[in-house]
Every structure is written in structure tokens, then in C-alpha cells.
Short mmCIF file of C-alpha atoms and ligand atoms in Angstrom, two decimals:
data_model
loop_
_atom_site.label_atom_id
_atom_site.label_comp_id
_atom_site.label_asym_id
_atom_site.label_seq_id
_atom_site.Cartn_x
_atom_site.Cartn_y
_atom_site.Cartn_z
CA MET A 175 78.05 -72.37 -4.40
CA PRO A 176 79.16 -71.81 -0.81
CA THR A 177 77.92 -68.51 0.48
CA GLY A 178 80.11 -68.02 3.53
CA GLN A 179 79.06 -70.07 6.53
CA LYS A 180 79.22 -68.04 9.70
CA TYR A 181 78.60 -70.64 12.40
CA THR A 182 80.46 -73.61 13.80
CA VAL A 183 78.69 -76.65 15.18
CA ASP A 184 79.56 -77.76 18.68
CA PRO A 185 77.65 -80.76 20.12
CA ALA A 186 79.03 -79.78 23.56
CA ARG A 187 76.52 -76.93 23.49
CA LEU A 188 73.89 -79.56 24.37
CA ASP A 189 75.76 -80.58 27.53
CA GLY A 190 73.68 -80.09 30.59
CA VAL A 191 70.54 -79.30 28.61
CA VAL A 192 68.45 -81.88 30.48
CA SER A 193 69.24 -80.36 33.84
CA GLU A 194 67.79 -77.00 32.77
CA PRO A 195 64.36 -76.54 34.43
CA LEU A 196 62.24 -76.58 31.25
CA PHE A 197 63.85 -79.70 29.81
CA ALA A 198 63.90 -81.40 33.21
CA ALA A 199 60.15 -80.73 33.56
CA VAL A 200 59.42 -82.17 30.11
CA ALA A 201 61.57 -85.22 30.85
CA ALA A 202 59.86 -85.78 34.22
CA GLU A 203 56.42 -85.52 32.63
CA ALA A 204 57.44 -87.86 29.79
CA ALA A 205 58.56 -90.44 32.37
CA LYS A 206 55.39 -90.00 34.44
CA GLN A 207 53.03 -90.34 31.45
CA ASN A 208 55.28 -92.89 29.73
CA VAL A 209 55.00 -90.78 26.58
CA PRO A 210 58.13 -90.18 24.44
CA ALA A 211 58.98 -86.46 24.25
CA PHE A 212 61.60 -84.51 22.31
CA ALA A 213 62.85 -80.96 21.81
CA ILE A 214 62.93 -80.40 18.08
CA GLY A 215 63.48 -78.03 15.17
CA GLY A 216 64.92 -74.53 15.10
CA TYR A 217 65.85 -74.44 18.78
CA VAL A 218 68.04 -77.56 18.55
CA ARG A 219 69.64 -76.25 15.35
CA ASP A 220 70.34 -72.83 16.84
CA ARG A 221 71.65 -74.18 20.11
CA LEU A 222 74.12 -76.43 18.27
CA ILE A 223 75.51 -73.47 16.34
CA GLY A 224 75.33 -71.01 19.21
CA ARG A 225 72.68 -68.76 17.66
CA PRO A 226 70.08 -67.12 19.91
CA CYS A 227 66.54 -68.49 19.63
CA LYS A 228 63.35 -67.19 21.26
CA ASP A 229 61.05 -70.14 20.72
CA ILE A 230 61.28 -73.81 21.39
CA ASP A 231 59.18 -76.68 20.06
CA PHE A 232 58.54 -80.01 21.74
CA VAL A 233 57.07 -83.06 20.06
CA VAL A 234 55.40 -85.81 22.06
CA GLU A 235 54.25 -89.17 20.77
CA GLY A 236 50.81 -88.55 22.20
CA ASP A 237 48.49 -85.68 23.07
CA GLY A 238 50.63 -82.52 22.88
CA MET A 239 47.91 -80.32 24.33
CA ALA A 240 47.39 -82.25 27.59
CA PHE A 241 51.16 -82.64 27.91
CA ALA A 242 51.66 -78.88 27.63
CA GLU A 243 49.21 -78.28 30.49
CA ALA A 244 51.06 -80.72 32.73
CA VAL A 245 54.48 -79.21 31.97
CA ALA A 246 53.20 -75.65 32.50
CA GLN A 247 51.86 -76.71 35.91
CA ARG A 248 55.20 -78.20 36.91
CA LEU A 249 56.91 -74.91 36.02
CA ASP A 250 54.20 -72.73 37.48
CA ALA A 251 53.93 -71.14 34.04
CA GLY A 252 50.95 -70.29 31.92
CA PRO A 253 48.35 -69.63 30.77
CA VAL A 254 48.46 -72.34 28.12
CA HIS A 255 46.98 -71.32 24.79
CA VAL A 256 45.52 -74.24 22.90
CA PHE A 257 45.14 -74.16 19.12
CA LYS A 258 42.80 -77.08 18.51
CA ASN A 259 42.81 -76.69 14.73
CA PHE A 260 46.57 -77.00 14.61
CA GLY A 261 46.83 -79.56 17.42
CA THR A 262 49.32 -77.35 19.27
CA ALA A 263 49.55 -75.72 22.68
CA MET A 264 51.77 -72.84 23.73
CA PHE A 265 52.83 -70.98 26.85
CA MET A 266 55.40 -68.34 27.67
CA LEU A 267 58.27 -69.05 30.03
CA ARG A 268 59.63 -65.55 30.67
CA ASP A 269 60.50 -64.40 27.15
CA LEU A 270 60.76 -67.91 25.72
CA GLN A 271 57.81 -69.16 23.67
CA VAL A 272 57.29 -72.85 24.41
CA GLU A 273 55.18 -74.93 22.04
CA PHE A 274 54.00 -78.55 22.18
CA VAL A 275 52.62 -80.68 19.38
CA GLY A 276 51.77 -84.36 18.98
CA ALA A 277 54.07 -86.23 16.57
CA ARG A 278 52.38 -86.49 13.21
CA LYS A 279 52.69 -88.48 10.05
CA GLU A 280 51.82 -85.52 7.89
CA SER A 281 53.69 -82.40 6.96
CA TYR A 282 54.64 -80.04 9.76
CA ASN A 283 53.31 -76.71 8.64
CA ARG A 284 52.08 -74.16 11.14
CA ASN A 285 49.94 -72.46 8.57
CA SER A 286 48.00 -75.35 7.17
CA ARG A 287 44.74 -76.08 8.90
CA LYS A 288 44.79 -79.83 8.99
CA PRO A 289 42.86 -80.98 12.07
CA GLU A 290 42.85 -84.60 10.87
CA VAL A 291 46.58 -85.30 11.08
CA ALA A 292 47.39 -88.92 11.74
CA PRO A 293 49.44 -89.48 14.92
CA GLY A 294 52.92 -90.82 14.27
CA THR A 295 56.32 -91.51 15.75
CA ILE A 296 59.17 -89.06 16.18
CA LYS A 297 60.71 -90.35 12.93
CA ASP A 298 57.44 -89.78 11.01
CA ASP A 299 57.40 -86.27 12.38
CA GLN A 300 61.03 -85.56 11.55
CA GLU A 301 60.78 -86.70 7.96
CA ARG A 302 57.85 -84.37 7.27
CA ARG A 303 59.84 -81.30 8.27
CA ASP A 304 61.53 -78.94 5.83
CA PHE A 305 65.29 -79.47 6.15
CA THR A 306 67.51 -82.03 7.83
CA ILE A 307 69.04 -79.29 9.99
CA ASN A 308 65.53 -78.39 11.18
CA ALA A 309 64.61 -82.01 11.91
CA LEU A 310 67.16 -82.54 14.69
CA ALA A 311 65.66 -83.61 18.01
CA ILE A 312 66.89 -84.08 21.58
CA SER A 313 65.49 -87.07 23.45
CA LEU A 314 63.95 -86.31 26.83
CA ASN A 315 63.26 -89.96 27.58
CA THR A 316 64.61 -92.37 30.16
CA GLY A 317 67.44 -94.41 28.71
CA SER A 318 68.37 -91.86 26.04
CA LEU A 319 68.04 -88.63 28.02
CA GLY A 320 69.80 -85.76 26.23
CA ALA A 321 70.76 -87.83 23.16
CA LEU A 322 70.53 -86.28 19.71
CA VAL A 323 67.98 -87.99 17.46
CA ASP A 324 69.21 -87.44 13.94
CA PRO A 325 67.97 -89.96 11.37
CA PHE A 326 68.72 -87.77 8.31
CA GLY A 327 72.27 -86.53 8.87
CA GLY A 328 71.18 -83.14 10.18
CA ILE A 329 74.26 -82.63 12.34
CA LEU A 330 76.57 -83.45 9.44
CA HIS A 331 74.69 -81.02 7.19
CA LEU A 332 74.78 -78.39 9.89
CA ASP A 333 78.53 -78.85 10.06
CA GLN A 334 78.84 -78.72 6.26
CA GLY A 335 76.53 -75.73 6.02
CA LEU A 336 74.13 -77.62 3.79
CA LEU A 337 70.39 -77.28 3.33
CA ARG A 338 68.83 -80.55 2.25
CA THR A 339 65.33 -81.94 2.59
CA PRO A 340 64.84 -85.12 4.66
CA LEU A 341 62.65 -86.68 1.95
CA ASP A 342 62.64 -86.39 -1.83
CA PRO A 343 62.54 -82.59 -2.21
CA ASP A 344 59.57 -82.78 -4.58
CA ILE A 345 57.54 -84.25 -1.70
CA THR A 346 58.84 -81.82 0.92
CA PHE A 347 58.10 -78.82 -1.29
CA SER A 348 54.70 -79.99 -2.39
CA ASP A 349 53.77 -80.38 1.32
CA ASP A 350 54.43 -76.65 1.68
CA PRO A 351 55.87 -74.66 -1.25
CA LEU A 352 56.89 -71.82 1.09
CA ARG A 353 59.77 -74.07 2.13
CA MET A 354 61.51 -73.20 -1.14
CA LEU A 355 61.65 -69.62 0.01
CA ARG A 356 62.70 -70.77 3.48
CA ALA A 357 65.66 -72.56 1.87
CA VAL A 358 66.83 -69.27 0.38
CA ARG A 359 66.17 -67.48 3.66
CA PHE A 360 68.20 -69.95 5.74
CA ALA A 361 70.99 -69.91 3.12
CA THR A 362 71.12 -66.12 3.46
CA GLN A 363 70.83 -65.93 7.25
CA LEU A 364 73.23 -68.76 8.03
CA GLY A 365 75.56 -68.48 5.02
CA PHE A 366 74.64 -72.06 4.05
CA THR A 367 74.58 -73.74 0.64
CA ILE A 368 71.45 -75.28 -0.82
CA ASP A 369 72.24 -78.86 -1.81
CA PRO A 370 72.20 -79.16 -5.65
CA VAL A 371 69.45 -81.81 -5.69
CA THR A 372 67.29 -79.65 -3.42
CA PHE A 373 68.08 -76.56 -5.50
CA GLU A 374 67.09 -78.26 -8.75
CA ALA A 375 63.81 -79.25 -7.13
CA ILE A 376 63.22 -75.60 -6.23
CA GLN A 377 63.82 -74.61 -9.85
CA ARG A 378 61.39 -77.33 -10.93
CA ASN A 379 58.70 -76.38 -8.41
CA ALA A 380 59.12 -72.57 -8.23
CA LYS A 381 55.73 -71.99 -9.89
CA ARG A 382 54.01 -73.71 -6.95
CA LEU A 383 54.69 -70.59 -4.91
CA GLU A 384 51.49 -69.26 -6.49
CA ILE A 385 49.39 -71.04 -3.85
CA ILE A 386 51.20 -69.29 -0.99
CA SER A 387 49.77 -66.13 0.57
CA ALA A 388 51.54 -62.80 0.04
CA GLU A 389 51.88 -62.43 3.84
CA ARG A 390 53.89 -65.64 4.18
CA ILE A 391 56.02 -64.66 1.19
CA HIS A 392 56.82 -61.19 2.47
CA THR A 393 57.65 -62.55 5.93
CA GLU A 394 60.42 -64.66 4.38
CA LEU A 395 61.49 -61.88 2.01
CA ASN A 396 61.80 -59.46 4.93
CA LYS A 397 63.96 -61.97 6.78
CA ILE A 398 66.22 -62.15 3.73
CA ILE A 399 66.37 -58.36 3.59
CA LEU A 400 67.18 -58.23 7.32
CA ALA A 401 70.13 -60.62 6.93
CA PRO A 402 73.63 -59.12 7.03
CA ARG A 403 74.16 -59.62 3.27
CA PRO A 404 70.79 -59.88 1.50
CA SER A 405 72.46 -59.95 -1.94
CA VAL A 406 73.18 -63.64 -1.35
CA GLY A 407 69.45 -64.32 -1.07
CA PHE A 408 68.43 -62.13 -3.99
CA ILE A 409 70.86 -63.93 -6.30
CA LEU A 410 69.48 -67.29 -5.14
CA LEU A 411 65.92 -66.03 -5.60
CA ARG A 412 66.71 -65.16 -9.18
CA GLU A 413 68.63 -68.33 -10.02
CA SER A 414 65.97 -70.55 -8.46
CA GLY A 415 63.16 -68.96 -10.45
CA LEU A 416 61.34 -67.96 -7.25
CA MET A 417 61.76 -64.22 -7.79
CA ALA A 418 59.74 -64.33 -11.01
CA GLU A 419 56.75 -65.53 -8.96
CA PHE A 420 56.45 -62.52 -6.68
CA PHE A 421 58.87 -59.77 -7.69
CA PRO A 422 59.13 -59.52 -11.49
CA GLU A 423 60.07 -55.82 -11.37
CA PHE A 424 63.32 -56.68 -9.62
CA LEU A 425 64.19 -59.28 -12.24
CA GLU A 426 63.78 -56.61 -14.91
CA LEU A 427 66.79 -54.80 -13.45
CA ALA A 428 69.08 -57.59 -14.67
CA GLY A 429 71.22 -57.23 -17.74
CA ALA A 430 73.46 -54.64 -19.34
CA GLU A 431 72.53 -53.55 -22.83
CA GLU A 432 75.04 -52.16 -25.29
CA LYS A 433 74.52 -49.89 -28.29
CA PHE A 434 77.26 -48.52 -30.54
CA GLY A 435 79.80 -49.82 -28.07
CA ILE A 436 78.21 -47.94 -25.17
CA GLY A 437 76.93 -50.02 -22.28
CA HIS A 438 75.30 -49.32 -18.93
CA LYS A 439 75.77 -51.04 -15.61
CA ASP A 440 73.74 -54.11 -14.69
CA ASN A 441 71.22 -52.58 -12.31
CA PHE A 442 70.41 -55.91 -10.67
CA TYR A 443 73.94 -56.23 -9.28
CA HIS A 444 74.27 -52.51 -8.69
CA THR A 445 71.08 -52.53 -6.57
CA LEU A 446 72.35 -55.51 -4.58
CA GLN A 447 75.59 -53.73 -3.87
CA VAL A 448 73.68 -50.66 -2.69
CA LEU A 449 71.51 -52.91 -0.52
CA ASP A 450 74.50 -54.63 1.09
CA ASN A 451 76.14 -51.24 1.63
CA VAL A 452 73.02 -49.93 3.38
CA CYS A 453 72.87 -53.10 5.50
CA ALA A 454 76.39 -52.44 6.75
CA LYS A 455 75.13 -49.10 8.12
CA SER A 456 71.53 -49.68 9.18
CA GLU A 457 69.27 -52.40 10.55
CA ASP A 458 66.14 -50.52 9.48
CA LEU A 459 63.97 -52.81 7.33
CA TRP A 460 62.35 -49.91 5.49
CA LEU A 461 65.59 -48.13 4.69
CA ARG A 462 66.75 -51.48 3.31
CA TRP A 463 63.54 -51.66 1.25
CA ALA A 464 64.31 -48.19 -0.10
CA ALA A 465 67.66 -49.56 -1.28
CA VAL A 466 65.89 -52.52 -2.92
CA LEU A 467 63.58 -50.16 -4.80
CA HIS A 468 65.70 -47.06 -5.41
CA ASP A 469 66.35 -47.87 -9.09
CA ILE A 470 63.29 -50.03 -9.71
CA ALA A 471 62.06 -47.79 -12.55
CA LYS A 472 65.35 -47.81 -14.45
CA PRO A 473 64.19 -50.51 -16.89
CA VAL A 474 60.98 -48.64 -17.76
CA THR A 475 62.67 -45.25 -18.14
CA LYS A 476 65.74 -46.46 -20.05
CA ARG A 477 66.49 -44.65 -23.32
CA PHE A 478 69.47 -44.53 -25.64
CA VAL A 479 70.04 -40.94 -26.65
CA PRO A 480 72.52 -40.56 -29.52
CA GLY A 481 75.42 -38.37 -28.52
CA ILE A 482 74.62 -38.77 -24.81
CA GLY A 483 74.30 -42.49 -24.18
CA TRP A 484 71.97 -44.32 -21.83
CA THR A 485 69.61 -42.22 -19.74
CA PHE A 486 67.12 -43.19 -17.04
CA HIS A 487 65.45 -39.84 -16.89
CA GLY A 488 62.79 -39.51 -14.18
CA HIS A 489 63.40 -43.01 -12.77
CA GLU A 490 63.28 -41.62 -9.22
CA ASP A 491 59.73 -40.23 -9.63
CA LYS A 492 58.46 -43.16 -11.65
CA GLY A 493 60.08 -45.50 -9.09
CA ALA A 494 58.32 -43.73 -6.22
CA ARG A 495 55.04 -44.21 -8.07
CA MET A 496 55.74 -47.93 -8.50
CA VAL A 497 56.24 -48.48 -4.75
CA PRO A 498 52.52 -48.68 -3.77
CA LYS A 499 51.77 -51.27 -6.44
CA ILE A 500 54.62 -53.49 -5.29
CA PHE A 501 53.75 -53.04 -1.60
CA ARG A 502 50.09 -53.78 -2.29
CA ARG A 503 50.86 -56.96 -4.20
CA LEU A 504 53.18 -58.20 -1.45
CA LYS A 505 50.68 -57.08 1.22
CA LEU A 506 53.36 -54.96 2.90
CA PRO A 507 52.13 -52.06 5.07
CA LEU A 508 50.70 -49.17 3.05
CA ASP A 509 51.05 -46.54 5.76
CA GLU A 510 54.00 -44.58 7.12
CA GLN A 511 56.56 -47.22 6.20
CA MET A 512 55.54 -47.23 2.57
CA LYS A 513 55.52 -43.43 2.43
CA PHE A 514 59.04 -43.41 3.86
CA VAL A 515 60.22 -45.83 1.15
CA GLN A 516 58.50 -43.74 -1.53
CA LYS A 517 60.08 -40.57 -0.25
CA LEU A 518 63.58 -42.02 -0.23
CA VAL A 519 63.18 -43.46 -3.74
CA ALA A 520 61.94 -40.06 -4.98
CA LEU A 521 64.80 -38.14 -3.33
CA HIS A 522 67.67 -40.58 -3.81
CA LEU A 523 69.38 -38.56 -6.55
CA ARG A 524 69.08 -35.21 -4.84
CA PRO A 525 72.09 -35.13 -2.51
CA ILE A 526 74.61 -36.02 -5.21
CA ALA A 527 72.83 -34.10 -7.98
CA LEU A 528 73.09 -31.11 -5.73
CA THR A 529 76.88 -31.13 -6.05
CA LYS A 530 76.80 -31.04 -9.84
CA GLU A 531 76.82 -27.27 -9.48
CA GLU A 532 78.18 -25.38 -6.56
CA VAL A 533 76.55 -26.50 -3.29
CA THR A 534 74.46 -23.47 -2.44
CA ASP A 535 72.79 -22.88 0.91
CA SER A 536 69.42 -22.61 -0.74
CA ALA A 537 69.74 -26.02 -2.49
CA VAL A 538 70.72 -27.56 0.84
CA ARG A 539 67.80 -25.85 2.58
CA ARG A 540 65.41 -27.27 -0.02
CA LEU A 541 66.83 -30.76 0.47
CA LEU A 542 66.44 -30.46 4.25
CA PHE A 543 62.91 -29.16 3.78
CA ASP A 544 61.92 -32.04 1.47
CA ALA A 545 63.61 -34.81 3.46
CA GLY A 546 62.71 -33.55 6.95
CA ASP A 547 63.53 -36.07 9.64
CA ASP A 548 64.42 -38.68 7.02
CA ILE A 549 67.51 -36.77 5.91
CA ASP A 550 69.88 -39.11 7.78
CA ALA A 551 68.34 -42.20 6.19
CA LEU A 552 68.48 -40.52 2.78
CA MET A 553 72.16 -39.74 3.22
CA ILE A 554 72.89 -43.39 4.15
CA LEU A 555 71.13 -44.50 0.96
CA CYS A 556 72.89 -41.88 -1.09
CA ARG A 557 76.33 -42.85 0.25
CA ALA A 558 75.56 -46.53 -0.40
CA ASP A 559 74.62 -45.66 -3.99
CA ILE A 560 78.17 -44.59 -4.83
CA THR A 561 79.35 -47.86 -6.36
CA SER A 562 81.27 -46.68 -9.44
CA LYS A 563 84.19 -48.91 -10.46
CA ASN A 564 85.88 -45.86 -11.90
CA GLU A 565 88.07 -44.81 -8.96
CA LYS A 566 88.36 -41.19 -10.08
CA LYS A 567 84.60 -40.82 -10.40
CA LYS A 568 84.07 -42.56 -7.09
CA ASP A 569 86.54 -40.25 -5.34
CA ARG A 570 84.83 -37.22 -6.80
CA TYR A 571 81.40 -38.41 -5.69
CA LEU A 572 82.67 -39.20 -2.22
CA ARG A 573 84.23 -35.77 -1.86
CA ASN A 574 80.98 -34.18 -3.00
CA TYR A 575 79.08 -36.32 -0.55
CA GLU A 576 81.27 -35.11 2.32
CA LEU A 577 80.73 -31.56 1.15
CA VAL A 578 76.96 -31.98 1.20
CA MET A 579 77.11 -33.59 4.66
CA GLN A 580 79.07 -30.62 6.01
CA LYS A 581 76.72 -28.10 4.37
CA LEU A 582 73.70 -29.93 5.74
CA LYS A 583 75.10 -29.59 9.22
CA ASP A 584 75.96 -25.91 8.83
CA VAL A 585 72.64 -24.92 7.25
CA GLU A 586 70.56 -26.87 9.73
CA GLU A 587 72.37 -25.27 12.67
CA LYS A 588 71.80 -21.85 11.16
CA ASP A 589 68.32 -22.06 9.66
CA ARG A 590 66.51 -24.99 11.32
CA VAL A 591 64.50 -25.94 8.24
CA ARG A 592 64.70 -29.70 8.83
CA ASN A 593 61.18 -29.79 10.16
CA PHE A 594 60.03 -26.56 8.67
CA GLN A 595 56.79 -25.18 10.08
CA PRO A 596 55.57 -22.14 8.14
CA PRO A 597 56.01 -19.08 10.42
CA ILE A 598 52.81 -17.61 8.93
CA THR A 599 49.65 -19.72 8.86
CA GLY A 600 46.66 -19.53 6.52
CA GLU A 601 44.69 -18.15 9.50
CA ASP A 602 47.19 -15.31 9.87
CA ILE A 603 46.79 -14.36 6.21
CA MET A 604 42.98 -14.44 6.35
CA ARG A 605 43.02 -12.23 9.44
CA ALA A 606 45.65 -9.82 8.11
CA PHE A 607 43.64 -9.09 4.95
CA ASN A 608 40.17 -9.91 6.21
CA ILE A 609 39.57 -12.47 3.45
CA PRO A 610 37.83 -15.84 3.40
CA PRO A 611 39.65 -19.11 2.50
CA CYS A 612 40.78 -18.85 -1.14
CA LYS A 613 43.63 -19.72 -3.49
CA LEU A 614 45.51 -16.47 -2.72
CA ILE A 615 46.33 -17.77 0.74
CA GLY A 616 48.22 -20.76 -0.68
CA ASP A 617 50.04 -18.46 -3.12
CA ILE A 618 51.23 -16.16 -0.36
CA LYS A 619 52.33 -19.11 1.79
CA THR A 620 54.37 -20.47 -1.12
CA VAL A 621 56.09 -17.13 -1.69
CA ILE A 622 57.04 -17.00 2.01
CA LYS A 623 58.30 -20.60 2.02
CA ASP A 624 60.38 -20.03 -1.12
CA ALA A 625 61.83 -16.82 0.27
CA ILE A 626 62.96 -18.68 3.41
CA LEU A 627 64.39 -21.63 1.51
CA ASP A 628 66.16 -19.30 -0.94
CA GLY A 629 67.61 -17.28 1.90
CA VAL A 630 65.82 -14.05 0.91
CA ILE A 631 64.40 -13.78 4.42
CA GLN A 632 65.21 -15.69 7.57
CA ASN A 633 63.02 -18.40 9.07
CA ASP A 634 61.52 -15.78 11.35
CA ARG A 635 57.93 -14.65 12.00
CA ALA A 636 58.51 -10.87 11.92
CA GLN A 637 60.30 -11.01 8.54
CA ALA A 638 57.68 -13.38 7.15
CA TRP A 639 54.91 -11.04 8.33
CA GLN A 640 56.47 -8.11 6.46
CA LEU A 641 56.80 -10.18 3.30
CA MET A 642 53.17 -11.28 3.61
CA LEU A 643 52.03 -7.66 3.75
CA GLU A 644 54.13 -6.79 0.68
CA GLU A 645 52.82 -9.77 -1.26
CA GLY A 646 49.24 -8.97 -0.33
CA ARG A 647 49.70 -5.43 -1.53
CA LYS A 648 51.04 -6.69 -4.88
CA LEU A 649 47.96 -8.86 -5.21
CA GLY A 650 45.70 -5.88 -4.55
CA LEU A 651 44.71 -6.92 -1.03
CA GLU A 652 44.12 -4.38 1.65
CA ALA A 653 45.58 -4.94 5.09
CA SER A 654 42.92 -5.11 7.81
CA GLY A 655 45.16 -3.23 10.16
CA HIS A 656 45.21 -6.25 12.42
CA PRO A 657 48.61 -6.07 14.10
CA GLU A 658 51.11 -8.92 13.99
CA PRO A 659 50.22 -11.05 17.02
N1 CTP B 848 58.79 -76.24 9.66
C1 CTP B 848 58.62 -76.97 8.50
N2 CTP B 848 58.03 -76.39 7.42
C2 CTP B 848 57.61 -75.11 7.45
C3 CTP B 848 57.76 -74.36 8.62
C4 CTP B 848 58.37 -74.96 9.72
O1 CTP B 848 59.01 -78.12 8.44
N3 CTP B 848 57.03 -74.57 6.39
C5 CTP B 848 59.38 -76.90 10.85
C6 CTP B 848 60.90 -76.92 10.92
O2 CTP B 848 61.27 -78.10 11.57
C7 CTP B 848 61.22 -75.72 11.78
C8 CTP B 848 60.08 -75.74 12.79
O3 CTP B 848 58.97 -76.21 12.02
O4 CTP B 848 62.47 -75.82 12.41
C9 CTP B 848 59.75 -74.41 13.41
O5 CTP B 848 59.36 -73.50 12.43
P1 CTP B 848 59.69 -71.95 12.50
O6 CTP B 848 59.57 -71.47 13.90
O7 CTP B 848 58.93 -71.28 11.43
O8 CTP B 848 61.20 -71.87 11.99
P2 CTP B 848 62.56 -72.04 12.73
O9 CTP B 848 63.28 -73.19 12.11
O10 CTP B 848 62.41 -72.07 14.19
O11 CTP B 848 63.36 -70.75 12.27
P3 CTP B 848 63.00 -69.22 12.57
O12 CTP B 848 62.65 -69.09 14.00
O13 CTP B 848 64.26 -68.51 12.18
O14 CTP B 848 61.86 -68.89 11.65
#
């Protein structure tokens, strides 16, 4: 199942690497201490395929922490941060994060606290890494300076666009079950294929994801969502059985039921198309999340209504209410970002629904009022949601969309309700009628807001003040005579 490899491997990209200051310093220190040292992992992979990389790992067959200090001194870099529990040391070289670790016989996993790792050789270290393409190393040692150390066919797999574990995948995945999710993430980011033997092992071991923290899971999931075409990853997540472990609501979207010959679209694939469409327009992680979740309540609101067909009535509100539960479980942020996602899910039908009748100024004003500064993001989501296969329908929706866009522009220029601030405050009302805080104040404010949104009065303080006085009179309030300030 090739997914569209985007990179080409070129070993010439390693030419000259050992004359670069960082590598030269590591090589010089390795020679001085007579300790074998290697650049390894993601940096080597990314350099071979010409992908930018902001961190670089070195492995030494010895004490990585002392070695890091010596290299930092040579480069006049530092300070060196030592993580004793992990046996690693790190320093920054401009914006490059440089990390050193002693070669180990046990699994390489940054998140496991295993202070008692047995020292090993470079080969021991390589075989305990996740994928062959991540186990490639460059020798920084006299006699083999600059040579690629590739005992598991990493360069071939990189060229073939293949993700395969160096060891029996059952071992690699039991060392760290998150690696199963990493396989899907790399497949999505790089357009690589997961080797069938490795993929079957993921299917077999998917349940083991239960021991992994929600933070580590969402970090990988977010990387999948931030890839150019996340649909690739979501399909792999479903087929591998991993999705069931952390995102059952999304699985529920799958399938198209039929009754009396009437079907509905498969909302799993529809959502993925919307997500890919959004990704073509925006890099914003949270807008992408809104696409992921926009129809999440369709399965729980689905009804078959005789004479009408399938309905998903209220799925936008129910969906918005489901967002916090999903975010909480995945330990995603529960603040502004979540509220933004909720808001977009709740409003996602509004722009197109608005065109069902004539597009009136007041409906557009209300949409601008409700969406505020998020109107542009909402319109991207809404445009991405037009996925009908029926060309006529699609054309109609697209025309309506353009109409709404134009109206939005016109109304906003005229009425400035995008970030509506009530022209009359509660304080004003209390002063005008000499009354204490009470429910009437909210009622009057609502009448003024509605009048502005409906175009009865303009978004203007003098007109709003007049309306307030009239409303107060109707409610039996007596004006204090306090003039309009
Ligand atoms: N690694 C591993 N198992 C893990 C995590 C990491 O074997 N669960 C190894 C891999 O060799 C990987 C290296 O540690 O290349 C560095 O890990 P990390 O920085 O997380 O990943 P990268 O491969 O560098 O990719 P990215 O920066 O895109 O996350």
C-alpha cells in the first residue's frame, strides 16, 4: 500500500559532513579519547533525504555525558544539560539541539526512565531503535570517518520508502508500544509504506498502546494531523487497530447504512476529505482539529425519517459538546484552543445553511457576530466541507459559498459587527434608569443587540441610547434624566 513517497535518497548529501565544525569536533574528541562515536537516528535519515532537521543525536561507545562536555568545550558551546536518569547530555549549537548518549544494549526510548541500561556497541544500540531508517549512523572514527554504518538495510529501505523494524517487530514494539504510532506518523509525514510484517505486528500488538500516556499519543497524533495529507495516517490508524485504542468516536464515523434503498455518505471518508481540504489551505493545528471533529456527532444523532431519509439533526451542537470529553481524554489543551475547536464545530453548518433562503444582511450580521475573529477559519472549514460527488449540487453550494463570502465582506465593511462590542453597557442602563443590577438590564441589552443585528438600528451609540429609553419606558422604568454621556 504505497502512500506516495515524497523524498529521494542521495548518499552524496553526506559528502563533506565530517569537515563541518560539529562533526569535526566530535571526530577529534573520539580520536583523542579513543572512544568510537557516531551521528545517528533522525538527523542521518533526514540529511539523506534532504529534509530539514533541528536536532542531532550522537552515540558514543562510552560515557556520553563526559563526551558531551568535551565537545561543547571544543565548540565554545554550552551550557551542557545532563539528564542522569536517561544517561544523556544536551547542548544547543545556535538553533541546533545536540544530544549525546552512551551506546546501550537496551531499547532506545527517551521517555523510559531506565538508569540501569547496560553499555553496548553501536550495533547493540542500532538494533534497539524503532525503524531501520532511524538506525542509520555515520562513523566519526579514524579509519572509517564519514562512512555510513547500516547493518539493517536502512538506506535501502529509505530508498524504497519502507518502514521496517531492525529486530522482530514484536520485540521492537514491546520495548516501546508508542513506536506503532510512530510507524503511522512516519508513513504519513514521509509518504512511506509500512512493511507488511511490521504492519501485521502492529495489528497484533495494538492493544499494548494502553500503557502509553495520553501526552505521548497526542504528540504523535498531532504530527499526523500536521502532515500535508493526514487522511493517509487516519486510514492506517483504523486499519492497524490503533485508532480503537484512543479515538473510538472517530471509528464510529465509518460505514454507510442503507434503508429502503436510501443510503448516506460514509462519514469517515467524508471527514478525511474535509481534513485534507483544510490542510491544503491552512497549517493551523486547531483548525485541522475542527475538521477532524466537525461531524463527530453524526453517528449519535443519526435517524432515518420515513419520507425524508437520513438526518443528523443537531449534530453540530452535540459535536461541540463532545469536544471537551475527547480533548480531556487525549490530554489536549482545554483552554482557548479547545474553545476555538468547539466554536467551529458548533457553527460549521451556518454559512451554507444561511444560503438555503435568501442571504439577508441580518443573517450575515448574526454569523459575523457569532464567529467574531474566527470567521475566516470557519469559512475555510465550510468551503472544505463541500465534498458532494453530485456535480450540480456541488456547483450550487460553491456558488452559495461565494455569495456568502461577498456578503460577509460587504456587511462587515458597512456594520463592523465582527467583534461586536455593545454600544450601551449595563452601567449605562443602571445610570439611565437609576436601578440596581437586575435581570431587566440583560433584557434591554439583548433587545439592543438584536436590533443592531437585524438592521433595525445602526451599530451606533446615539441610536442605541434612544432604543434603550424606549425599551425602558415599555418596561415601566422611569428615566433618571441622566443625559447620554
Ligand atoms: N527512537 C526509538 N524509539 C522511540 C523514539 C525514538 O528508537 N520510541 C530513536 C530513533 O532512532 C529516532 C531517535 O530515537 O530516530 C530520535 O528520536 P526522535 O527525536 O523522537 O525522532 P526522530 O526520528 O528524530 O524524528 P522526529 O524529529 O520527526 O520526531
